[in-house]
mmCIF file of N, CA and C in Angstrom:
data_model
loop_
_atom_site.group_PDB
_atom_site.id
_atom_site.type_symbol
_atom_site.label_atom_id
_atom_site.label_comp_id
_atom_site.label_asym_id
_atom_site.label_seq_id
_atom_site.Cartn_x
_atom_site.Cartn_y
_atom_site.Cartn_z
ATOM 1 N N MET A 1 123.987 -129.303 -47.472
ATOM 2 C CA MET A 1 123.844 -130.346 -46.596
ATOM 3 C C MET A 1 123.281 -129.838 -45.426
ATOM 4 N N PHE A 2 123.896 -128.830 -44.827
ATOM 5 C CA PHE A 2 124.155 -128.134 -43.529
ATOM 6 C C PHE A 2 122.723 -127.410 -43.564
ATOM 7 N N LYS A 3 121.906 -126.877 -44.435
ATOM 8 C CA LYS A 3 120.616 -126.417 -43.946
ATOM 9 C C LYS A 3 119.495 -127.371 -44.228
ATOM 10 N N LEU A 4 119.819 -128.434 -44.648
ATOM 11 C CA LEU A 4 118.604 -129.508 -44.980
ATOM 12 C C LEU A 4 117.594 -129.849 -43.584
ATOM 13 N N PRO A 5 118.684 -129.830 -42.459
ATOM 14 C CA PRO A 5 117.469 -130.330 -40.937
ATOM 15 C C PRO A 5 117.032 -129.081 -40.505
ATOM 16 N N PHE A 6 117.576 -128.023 -40.624
ATOM 17 C CA PHE A 6 116.759 -126.726 -40.128
ATOM 18 C C PHE A 6 115.698 -126.425 -40.923
ATOM 19 N N LEU A 7 115.702 -126.584 -42.379
ATOM 20 C CA LEU A 7 114.711 -126.678 -43.078
ATOM 21 C C LEU A 7 113.809 -127.562 -42.902
ATOM 22 N N ALA A 8 114.214 -128.850 -42.292
ATOM 23 C CA ALA A 8 113.159 -129.871 -41.924
ATOM 24 C C ALA A 8 112.252 -129.208 -40.511
ATOM 25 N N PHE A 9 113.397 -128.586 -40.165
ATOM 26 C CA PHE A 9 112.620 -128.241 -38.257
ATOM 27 C C PHE A 9 111.685 -126.912 -38.754
ATOM 28 N N PHE A 10 112.214 -126.248 -39.438
ATOM 29 C CA PHE A 10 111.275 -124.730 -39.843
ATOM 30 C C PHE A 10 110.008 -125.496 -40.476
ATOM 31 N N TYR A 11 110.167 -126.278 -41.672
ATOM 32 C CA TYR A 11 108.686 -126.656 -41.951
ATOM 33 C C TYR A 11 107.952 -127.444 -41.326
ATOM 34 N N SER A 12 108.513 -128.228 -40.552
ATOM 35 C CA SER A 12 107.223 -129.067 -39.291
ATOM 36 C C SER A 12 107.168 -127.901 -38.345
ATOM 37 N N PHE A 13 107.825 -126.830 -37.990
ATOM 38 C CA PHE A 13 107.408 -125.956 -36.988
ATOM 39 C C PHE A 13 106.187 -125.038 -37.600
ATOM 40 N N VAL A 14 106.298 -124.685 -39.088
ATOM 41 C CA VAL A 14 105.271 -123.772 -39.710
ATOM 42 C C VAL A 14 103.983 -125.023 -39.570
ATOM 43 N N LEU A 15 103.957 -126.242 -40.054
ATOM 44 C CA LEU A 15 102.933 -126.788 -39.832
ATOM 45 C C LEU A 15 102.501 -126.821 -38.619
ATOM 46 N N LEU A 16 103.106 -126.849 -37.424
ATOM 47 C CA LEU A 16 102.436 -127.208 -36.157
ATOM 48 C C LEU A 16 101.882 -125.395 -35.575
ATOM 49 N N CYS A 17 102.222 -124.620 -36.209
ATOM 50 C CA CYS A 17 101.655 -123.373 -35.875
ATOM 51 C C CYS A 17 100.581 -123.345 -36.933
ATOM 52 N N ARG A 18 100.357 -123.702 -37.927
ATOM 53 C CA ARG A 18 99.243 -123.669 -38.754
ATOM 54 C C ARG A 18 98.101 -124.654 -38.159
ATOM 55 N N PHE A 19 98.508 -125.384 -37.573
ATOM 56 C CA PHE A 19 97.469 -126.847 -36.907
ATOM 57 C C PHE A 19 97.039 -126.004 -35.407
ATOM 58 N N PHE A 20 97.830 -125.113 -34.808
ATOM 59 C CA PHE A 20 97.318 -124.627 -33.732
ATOM 60 C C PHE A 20 96.380 -123.499 -33.962
ATOM 61 N N LEU A 21 96.776 -122.613 -35.029
ATOM 62 C CA LEU A 21 95.739 -121.729 -35.728
ATOM 63 C C LEU A 21 94.492 -122.011 -35.788
ATOM 64 N N CYS A 22 94.700 -123.042 -36.918
ATOM 65 C CA CYS A 22 93.118 -124.139 -36.997
ATOM 66 C C CYS A 22 92.404 -124.495 -35.715
ATOM 67 N N CYS A 23 93.045 -124.739 -34.687
ATOM 68 C CA CYS A 23 92.440 -125.210 -33.555
ATOM 69 C C CYS A 23 92.066 -124.065 -33.006
ATOM 70 N N PHE A 24 92.288 -122.948 -32.786
ATOM 71 C CA PHE A 24 92.182 -122.096 -32.102
ATOM 72 C C PHE A 24 90.970 -121.291 -33.079
ATOM 73 N N ALA A 25 91.377 -121.444 -34.322
ATOM 74 C CA ALA A 25 90.116 -120.693 -34.811
ATOM 75 C C ALA A 25 88.666 -121.533 -34.812
ATOM 76 N N ILE A 26 88.783 -123.345 -34.450
ATOM 77 C CA ILE A 26 87.617 -123.618 -34.316
ATOM 78 C C ILE A 26 87.035 -123.365 -32.511
ATOM 79 N N ILE A 27 87.957 -123.480 -32.299
ATOM 80 C CA ILE A 27 87.464 -123.295 -30.339
ATOM 81 C C ILE A 27 86.891 -121.673 -30.584
ATOM 82 N N LEU A 28 87.100 -120.709 -31.396
ATOM 83 C CA LEU A 28 86.553 -119.708 -31.470
ATOM 84 C C LEU A 28 85.308 -119.524 -31.957
ATOM 85 N N TYR A 29 85.334 -120.055 -32.960
ATOM 86 C CA TYR A 29 84.043 -120.433 -33.849
ATOM 87 C C TYR A 29 82.735 -121.075 -33.193
ATOM 88 N N MET A 30 83.369 -122.022 -32.198
ATOM 89 C CA MET A 30 82.129 -122.742 -31.077
ATOM 90 C C MET A 30 81.879 -121.918 -30.413
ATOM 91 N N ASN A 31 82.718 -121.275 -29.769
ATOM 92 C CA ASN A 31 82.542 -120.357 -28.436
ATOM 93 C C ASN A 31 81.185 -119.291 -29.160
ATOM 94 N N LYS A 32 81.260 -118.985 -30.384
ATOM 95 C CA LYS A 32 81.034 -117.595 -30.856
ATOM 96 C C LYS A 32 79.422 -118.379 -31.180
ATOM 97 N N ALA A 33 79.403 -119.590 -31.794
ATOM 98 C CA ALA A 33 78.211 -120.269 -32.105
ATOM 99 C C ALA A 33 77.336 -120.695 -30.716
ATOM 100 N N ILE A 34 77.799 -120.965 -29.656
ATOM 101 C CA ILE A 34 77.566 -121.115 -28.502
ATOM 102 C C ILE A 34 76.282 -120.142 -27.484
ATOM 103 N N ILE A 35 77.393 -118.662 -27.916
ATOM 104 C CA ILE A 35 77.204 -117.532 -27.729
ATOM 105 C C ILE A 35 75.859 -117.169 -28.118
ATOM 106 N N LEU A 36 75.844 -117.232 -29.675
ATOM 107 C CA LEU A 36 74.907 -116.804 -30.248
ATOM 108 C C LEU A 36 74.082 -118.106 -30.663
#
């Protein structure tokens, strides 16, 4: 019971990290496309 909120927080944190990584990759890809 005690670990459940922590697990939910950790899961949302991982999802947020993945979202930011995707955004960063898209920005890098766009910059590469503009340069090339």
